[in-house]
């Protein structure tokens, strides 16, 4: 979430465009790594400001344990801009972030206990979230995950536990003025060069191992798909994609439906797999919903990004699209696959 607006594609133009939205107000907390809960921050990075080219573009020389990305978060601002354009509602944005931090850094002791998480690395919670707990909020948007890819297994518990804990603590801190089930939106991990990291595993864990949200472990949540928005040539490193306009738009489209009930699009999730069935020739048909009137569109049918799997532990073979309809794709094993018919595939994966 720390990535600056000015560094995104068309960043300089969007910085100037910020002057056109005086009903958007911006606040950025100080990066404070605290070992004890702070009732308030002794100093903040950016006090409440009217949206302008100045209030959305500030960096600095990095200090100890800091980075030079101060304000404003590109995704944070672009989400607010899109929601404001669609609703004409004034939007206040509380920006609190620290690049490269794990989910544990933003979790309280109570959230830790829910998942049996070892350690005590909650400096962001104590120093940057606790001071905000007496602020009434509409909801939260979240962009994090890269720092947990090397140990993603517990993220499927840690992330939902953190969300539930934030809801409870903000509700308590505002004497009930903040909805205890407030909407929580997040960005799917994008694609980047991470040879030693399990990016696909973390994406799955982001949804509590359901594959989509909302679900029973993550109610009233929404997600912006971003796996197609990789930026291998980013001068900031491929982990920092510059495709923030698309992320902000997708997140806002979801938020307008979930948080504001505006119903601008029933397809805000993107295509969702509903059923899968193995056919007699060894291929697998996957049905989708939430696609809109145009149906499915596959850019590269020959790409072997699919996997057909069975067994425990899973044994997988690469697959590609053999045919499509408006609502389904048929996946065939790539290359030569002896006895693929009747092999009992139980799992279909994509971009894993």
Short mmCIF file of C-alpha atoms in Angstrom, two decimals:
data_model
loop_
_atom_site.label_atom_id
_atom_site.label_comp_id
_atom_site.label_asym_id
_atom_site.label_seq_id
_atom_site.Cartn_x
_atom_site.Cartn_y
_atom_site.Cartn_z
CA UNK A 1 0.00 0.00 0.00
CA UNK A 2 3.00 2.32 0.45
CA UNK A 3 3.66 2.77 -3.29
CA UNK A 4 3.38 6.48 -4.15
CA UNK A 5 0.86 7.87 -6.62
CA UNK A 6 3.56 9.76 -8.50
CA UNK A 7 5.43 6.50 -9.23
CA UNK A 8 2.49 4.74 -10.88
CA UNK A 9 1.91 4.66 -14.62
CA UNK A 10 0.63 8.16 -15.58
CA UNK A 11 1.57 9.21 -12.05
CA UNK A 12 2.44 12.83 -12.84
CA UNK A 13 -0.92 13.30 -14.57
CA UNK A 14 -2.81 11.72 -11.64
CA UNK A 15 -0.94 13.90 -9.16
CA UNK A 16 -2.21 17.01 -10.96
CA UNK A 17 -5.69 15.50 -11.27
CA UNK A 18 -5.83 15.35 -7.46
CA UNK A 19 -6.58 19.09 -7.52
CA UNK A 20 -10.02 18.28 -8.93
CA UNK A 21 -11.25 16.43 -5.82
CA UNK A 22 -11.47 18.86 -2.87
CA UNK A 23 -14.06 16.60 -1.21
CA UNK A 24 -11.35 13.97 -0.66
CA UNK A 25 -9.36 14.52 2.54
CA UNK A 26 -6.07 12.78 3.26
CA UNK A 27 -4.19 11.79 6.41
CA UNK A 28 -0.96 9.80 6.75
CA UNK A 29 0.30 8.40 10.03
CA UNK A 30 3.93 8.35 11.08
CA UNK A 31 5.93 5.16 10.68
CA UNK A 32 6.37 4.22 14.34
CA UNK A 33 7.59 0.78 15.37
CA UNK A 34 6.37 0.65 18.97
CA UNK A 35 6.86 -2.07 21.58
CA UNK A 36 3.90 -0.79 23.60
CA UNK A 37 0.42 0.41 22.53
CA UNK A 38 0.36 4.15 21.83
CA UNK A 39 -2.92 5.95 22.63
CA UNK A 40 -1.92 8.50 19.98
CA UNK A 41 1.05 9.29 17.78
CA UNK A 42 3.23 12.13 19.09
CA UNK A 43 3.66 13.33 15.51
CA UNK A 44 2.04 12.33 12.21
CA UNK A 45 3.43 12.34 8.69
CA UNK A 46 0.59 14.31 7.11
CA UNK A 47 -2.19 16.02 9.04
CA UNK A 48 -5.63 16.15 7.41
CA UNK A 49 -5.26 17.84 4.03
CA UNK A 50 -7.51 18.64 1.08
CA UNK A 51 -6.68 16.56 -1.97
CA UNK A 52 -4.19 18.42 -4.15
CA UNK A 53 -1.04 17.85 -6.16
CA UNK A 54 0.92 18.70 -3.01
CA UNK A 55 -0.96 16.53 -0.52
CA UNK A 56 -0.64 13.40 -2.70
CA UNK A 57 3.06 13.62 -3.54
CA UNK A 58 5.71 13.63 -0.87
CA UNK A 59 8.79 11.50 -0.48
CA UNK A 60 11.92 12.02 1.55
CA UNK A 61 15.35 10.66 2.29
CA UNK A 62 14.93 7.38 4.14
CA UNK A 63 15.75 7.45 7.83
CA UNK A 64 16.63 4.58 10.17
CA UNK A 65 14.15 1.70 9.81
CA UNK A 66 12.20 3.79 7.32
CA UNK A 67 11.69 4.24 3.60
CA UNK A 68 11.23 7.36 1.51
CA UNK A 69 7.65 6.64 0.44
CA UNK A 70 5.62 8.91 2.68
CA UNK A 71 2.38 10.00 0.99
CA UNK A 72 0.13 9.40 -0.73
CA UNK A 73 -0.49 5.71 -1.28
CA UNK A 74 -1.47 5.34 -4.93
CA UNK A 75 -4.06 2.61 -4.32
CA UNK A 76 -5.46 4.45 -1.31
CA UNK A 77 -6.00 7.68 -3.24
CA UNK A 78 -7.26 6.03 -6.43
CA UNK A 79 -9.79 3.96 -4.47
CA UNK A 80 -11.08 7.12 -2.81
CA UNK A 81 -11.20 8.94 -6.14
CA UNK A 82 -13.23 6.24 -7.87
CA UNK A 83 -15.68 5.87 -4.98
CA UNK A 84 -16.13 9.64 -4.79
CA UNK A 85 -16.70 9.92 -8.55
CA UNK A 86 -19.39 7.24 -8.39
CA UNK A 87 -21.16 8.43 -5.24
CA UNK A 88 -20.35 12.15 -4.87
CA UNK A 89 -19.82 11.36 -1.18
CA UNK A 90 -16.95 13.15 0.61
CA UNK A 91 -14.20 10.63 1.38
CA UNK A 92 -11.65 10.79 4.18
CA UNK A 93 -8.61 8.52 3.84
CA UNK A 94 -6.46 7.44 6.79
CA UNK A 95 -3.23 6.13 5.28
CA UNK A 96 -1.09 3.96 7.55
CA UNK A 97 1.50 1.65 6.02
CA UNK A 98 5.06 0.38 6.12
CA UNK A 99 6.41 -1.39 3.08
CA UNK A 100 7.80 -4.90 3.38
CA UNK A 101 6.08 -5.77 6.65
CA UNK A 102 4.32 -9.09 7.40
CA UNK A 103 0.72 -9.49 8.59
CA UNK A 104 2.00 -10.22 12.10
CA UNK A 105 3.32 -6.66 12.30
CA UNK A 106 -0.25 -5.34 12.12
CA UNK A 107 -1.85 -7.88 14.47
CA UNK A 108 -2.66 -7.58 18.17
CA UNK A 109 -1.91 -10.13 20.88
CA UNK A 110 -5.52 -11.30 20.65
CA UNK A 111 -5.18 -11.98 16.91
CA UNK A 112 -1.90 -13.81 17.54
CA UNK A 113 -3.62 -16.13 20.02
CA UNK A 114 -6.30 -17.12 17.49
CA UNK A 115 -3.71 -18.82 15.30
CA UNK A 116 -1.05 -19.87 17.77
CA UNK A 117 1.40 -17.56 16.04
CA UNK A 118 4.84 -17.54 17.67
CA UNK A 119 6.83 -14.37 18.22
CA UNK A 120 5.81 -10.84 19.04
CA UNK A 121 6.32 -8.65 15.95
CA UNK A 122 3.34 -6.34 16.31
CA UNK A 123 5.13 -2.97 16.15
CA UNK A 124 2.78 -1.59 13.49
CA UNK A 125 -0.29 -2.55 15.49
CA UNK A 126 0.96 -0.84 18.65
CA UNK A 127 2.48 2.19 16.94
CA UNK A 128 0.28 2.81 13.91
CA UNK A 129 -3.13 1.15 14.39
CA UNK A 130 -3.86 1.51 18.11
CA UNK A 131 -3.60 5.34 17.86
CA UNK A 132 -6.43 5.25 15.29
CA UNK A 133 -8.83 3.00 17.21
CA UNK A 134 -10.90 5.91 18.53
CA UNK A 135 -11.56 7.08 14.96
CA UNK A 136 -14.91 6.10 13.46
CA UNK A 137 -14.30 4.43 10.11
CA UNK A 138 -16.44 3.18 7.24
CA UNK A 139 -14.12 0.34 6.30
CA UNK A 140 -10.57 -0.75 5.48
CA UNK A 141 -8.62 -1.49 2.30
CA UNK A 142 -5.44 -3.57 2.56
CA UNK A 143 -2.53 -4.25 0.20
CA UNK A 144 0.03 -6.63 1.75
CA UNK A 145 1.29 -10.17 1.48
CA UNK A 146 4.70 -10.30 -0.17
CA UNK A 147 6.46 -10.46 3.20
CA UNK A 148 4.51 -13.62 4.08
CA UNK A 149 5.08 -15.65 0.91
CA UNK A 150 8.01 -17.56 2.38
CA UNK A 151 5.80 -18.86 5.21
CA UNK A 152 2.28 -18.59 3.90
CA UNK A 153 0.74 -21.67 5.53
CA UNK A 154 -0.59 -19.84 8.59
CA UNK A 155 -1.68 -16.74 6.66
CA UNK A 156 -5.05 -18.36 5.99
CA UNK A 157 -5.67 -18.10 9.74
CA UNK A 158 -3.70 -14.94 10.53
CA UNK A 159 -5.35 -12.71 7.95
CA UNK A 160 -9.00 -13.52 8.83
CA UNK A 161 -8.09 -13.32 12.53
CA UNK A 162 -6.56 -9.88 12.05
CA UNK A 163 -9.64 -8.66 10.16
CA UNK A 164 -12.01 -9.90 12.88
CA UNK A 165 -9.82 -8.37 15.58
CA UNK A 166 -9.62 -4.98 13.86
CA UNK A 167 -13.40 -4.96 13.54
CA UNK A 168 -13.85 -5.68 17.23
CA UNK A 169 -11.21 -3.19 18.38
CA UNK A 170 -12.44 -0.31 16.19
CA UNK A 171 -16.01 -0.97 17.34
CA UNK A 172 -14.90 -0.86 20.97
CA UNK A 173 -12.59 2.10 20.50
CA UNK A 174 -15.35 4.26 19.02
CA UNK A 175 -17.98 3.27 21.62
CA UNK A 176 -19.95 1.37 19.01
CA UNK A 177 -19.89 4.05 16.30
CA UNK A 178 -17.82 1.86 13.96
CA UNK A 179 -19.75 -1.08 12.52
CA UNK A 180 -18.41 -4.30 14.10
CA UNK A 181 -18.72 -5.97 10.70
CA UNK A 182 -17.31 -3.10 8.62
CA UNK A 183 -16.32 -3.98 5.03
CA UNK A 184 -12.72 -4.99 4.49
CA UNK A 185 -11.24 -4.93 0.99
CA UNK A 186 -7.86 -6.20 -0.11
CA UNK A 187 -5.71 -6.62 -3.20
CA UNK A 188 -4.77 -10.04 -4.52
CA UNK A 189 -1.01 -10.53 -4.68
CA UNK A 190 0.22 -9.63 -8.15
CA UNK A 191 2.83 -11.46 -10.24
CA UNK A 192 6.50 -10.68 -9.69
CA UNK A 193 9.93 -12.29 -9.73
CA UNK A 194 10.15 -14.26 -6.51
CA UNK A 195 11.99 -17.52 -7.12
CA UNK A 196 12.07 -18.50 -3.45
CA UNK A 197 8.56 -17.37 -2.65
CA UNK A 198 5.23 -19.19 -2.93
CA UNK A 199 3.17 -16.43 -4.48
CA UNK A 200 0.34 -18.74 -5.53
CA UNK A 201 0.16 -20.25 -2.05
CA UNK A 202 -0.15 -16.82 -0.50
CA UNK A 203 -2.90 -15.84 -2.95
CA UNK A 204 -4.86 -18.91 -1.90
CA UNK A 205 -4.27 -18.13 1.78
CA UNK A 206 -5.50 -14.56 1.24
CA UNK A 207 -8.98 -16.04 0.81
CA UNK A 208 -8.66 -18.38 3.83
CA UNK A 209 -8.16 -21.24 1.33
CA UNK A 210 -11.58 -20.75 -0.29
CA UNK A 211 -10.35 -19.19 -3.54
CA UNK A 212 -12.75 -16.23 -3.42
CA UNK A 213 -14.39 -13.83 -1.01
CA UNK A 214 -16.62 -13.24 0.79
CA UNK A 215 -16.77 -16.65 2.45
CA UNK A 216 -17.68 -18.10 5.84
CA UNK A 217 -14.31 -17.26 7.38
CA UNK A 218 -14.10 -13.82 5.75
CA UNK A 219 -17.60 -12.27 5.73
CA UNK A 220 -18.20 -8.80 4.28
CA UNK A 221 -14.87 -8.76 2.47
CA UNK A 222 -13.98 -7.96 -1.15
CA UNK A 223 -10.90 -8.48 -3.29
CA UNK A 224 -9.38 -6.78 -6.32
CA UNK A 225 -7.86 -9.34 -8.70
CA UNK A 226 -4.28 -8.32 -9.55
CA UNK A 227 -2.50 -11.47 -10.69
CA UNK A 228 -2.62 -10.19 -14.28
CA UNK A 229 -1.01 -6.85 -13.39
CA UNK A 230 2.62 -7.83 -13.04
CA UNK A 231 5.28 -5.29 -13.99
CA UNK A 232 8.55 -7.08 -14.66
CA UNK A 233 10.22 -3.90 -15.88
CA UNK A 234 9.31 -1.75 -12.89
CA UNK A 235 12.30 0.42 -11.90
CA UNK A 236 11.23 -0.10 -8.28
CA UNK A 237 11.52 -3.88 -8.59
CA UNK A 238 8.96 -6.25 -10.05
CA UNK A 239 7.30 -6.61 -6.64
CA UNK A 240 6.21 -2.98 -7.02
CA UNK A 241 3.91 -3.01 -10.05
CA UNK A 242 3.07 0.42 -11.47
CA UNK A 243 -0.43 -0.72 -12.54
CA UNK A 244 -2.14 1.14 -9.70
CA UNK A 245 -4.95 2.71 -11.75
CA UNK A 246 -6.32 -0.74 -12.55
CA UNK A 247 -5.96 -1.90 -8.94
CA UNK A 248 -7.68 1.19 -7.58
CA UNK A 249 -10.52 0.85 -10.08
CA UNK A 250 -11.10 -2.84 -9.40
CA UNK A 251 -10.97 -2.34 -5.65
CA UNK A 252 -13.43 0.56 -5.89
CA UNK A 253 -15.76 -1.42 -8.14
CA UNK A 254 -15.89 -4.11 -5.46
CA UNK A 255 -16.18 -1.60 -2.64
CA UNK A 256 -19.08 0.19 -4.31
CA UNK A 257 -20.99 -3.08 -4.30
CA UNK A 258 -20.02 -4.42 -0.88
CA UNK A 259 -19.45 -1.29 1.21
CA UNK A 260 -21.86 1.14 -0.44
CA UNK A 261 -24.49 -1.18 -1.90
CA UNK A 262 -24.41 0.70 -5.19
CA UNK A 263 -24.56 -2.39 -7.39
CA UNK A 264 -22.59 -0.79 -10.21
CA UNK A 265 -21.58 -4.21 -11.50
CA UNK A 266 -22.62 -7.73 -10.59
CA UNK A 267 -19.32 -8.97 -12.03
CA UNK A 268 -17.03 -7.10 -9.63
CA UNK A 269 -15.38 -10.36 -8.56
CA UNK A 270 -14.31 -11.32 -12.06
CA UNK A 271 -15.04 -14.86 -13.34
CA UNK A 272 -15.52 -17.39 -10.54
CA UNK A 273 -15.24 -21.14 -11.08
CA UNK A 274 -18.46 -22.86 -10.02
CA UNK A 275 -18.05 -26.52 -11.02
CA UNK A 276 -15.47 -28.82 -12.60
CA UNK A 277 -16.04 -32.19 -14.22
CA UNK A 278 -13.64 -34.68 -15.77
CA UNK A 279 -14.74 -35.84 -19.20
CA UNK A 280 -14.26 -39.31 -20.66
CA UNK A 281 -11.35 -38.25 -22.83
CA UNK A 282 -9.31 -37.15 -19.83
CA UNK A 283 -10.02 -33.44 -20.21
CA UNK A 284 -11.69 -31.37 -17.50
CA UNK A 285 -14.52 -28.90 -18.06
CA UNK A 286 -14.60 -25.91 -15.71
CA UNK A 287 -17.77 -23.80 -15.51
CA UNK A 288 -17.67 -20.13 -14.53
CA UNK A 289 -20.06 -17.50 -13.28
CA UNK A 290 -19.89 -13.71 -12.70
CA UNK A 291 -18.67 -12.96 -16.21
CA UNK A 292 -21.13 -10.46 -17.64
CA UNK A 293 -22.89 -10.57 -20.99
CA UNK A 294 -19.70 -11.06 -23.03
CA UNK A 295 -18.85 -14.39 -21.44
CA UNK A 296 -15.38 -15.85 -21.10
CA UNK A 297 -12.45 -14.66 -23.15
CA UNK A 298 -9.16 -16.59 -23.19
CA UNK A 299 -6.19 -14.61 -24.48
CA UNK A 300 -3.77 -17.50 -24.99
CA UNK A 301 -5.30 -20.95 -25.20
CA UNK A 302 -1.96 -22.67 -25.77
CA UNK A 303 -0.40 -21.38 -22.55
CA UNK A 304 0.21 -24.19 -20.06
CA UNK A 305 -0.75 -22.18 -16.97
CA UNK A 306 -3.33 -24.75 -15.91
CA UNK A 307 -2.65 -27.87 -13.84
CA UNK A 308 -4.68 -31.05 -13.44
CA UNK A 309 -3.96 -32.80 -10.17
CA UNK A 310 -4.84 -35.85 -8.10
CA UNK A 311 -3.67 -37.75 -5.05
CA UNK A 312 -2.32 -36.71 -1.67
CA UNK A 313 0.16 -35.16 -1.79
CA UNK A 314 -0.98 -33.71 -5.10
CA UNK A 315 0.61 -34.92 -8.31
CA UNK A 316 -0.05 -32.48 -11.13
CA UNK A 317 0.39 -32.33 -14.90
CA UNK A 318 0.44 -29.15 -16.93
CA UNK A 319 -2.66 -28.32 -18.93
CA UNK A 320 -3.90 -25.90 -21.56
CA UNK A 321 -7.26 -24.83 -22.93
CA UNK A 322 -8.58 -27.11 -25.67
CA UNK A 323 -11.92 -25.35 -26.19
CA UNK A 324 -14.18 -22.70 -24.71
CA UNK A 325 -17.82 -21.72 -24.52
CA UNK A 326 -19.41 -18.55 -23.17
CA UNK A 327 -19.37 -20.04 -19.67
CA UNK A 328 -16.76 -22.81 -19.61
CA UNK A 329 -13.24 -23.84 -20.55
CA UNK A 330 -12.11 -27.38 -21.27
CA UNK A 331 -8.60 -28.16 -20.03
CA UNK A 332 -6.48 -30.85 -21.66
CA UNK A 333 -3.24 -32.30 -20.32
CA UNK A 334 -0.34 -30.68 -22.15
CA UNK A 335 1.91 -32.82 -24.33
CA UNK A 336 1.83 -36.58 -24.00
CA UNK A 337 -0.05 -37.83 -20.98
CA UNK A 338 -0.30 -41.61 -20.79
CA UNK A 339 -3.58 -42.90 -19.39
CA UNK A 340 -4.93 -39.44 -18.62
CA UNK A 341 -8.48 -40.68 -19.22
CA UNK A 342 -10.00 -42.01 -16.03
CA UNK A 343 -7.06 -40.88 -13.91
CA UNK A 344 -9.45 -39.22 -11.50
CA UNK A 345 -8.28 -35.64 -11.45
CA UNK A 346 -9.61 -34.00 -8.27
CA UNK A 347 -8.04 -30.55 -8.45
CA UNK A 348 -7.75 -27.94 -11.19
CA UNK A 349 -5.31 -25.09 -10.61
CA UNK A 350 -4.41 -21.98 -12.58
CA UNK A 351 -1.13 -20.00 -12.48
CA UNK A 352 0.09 -22.02 -9.53
#
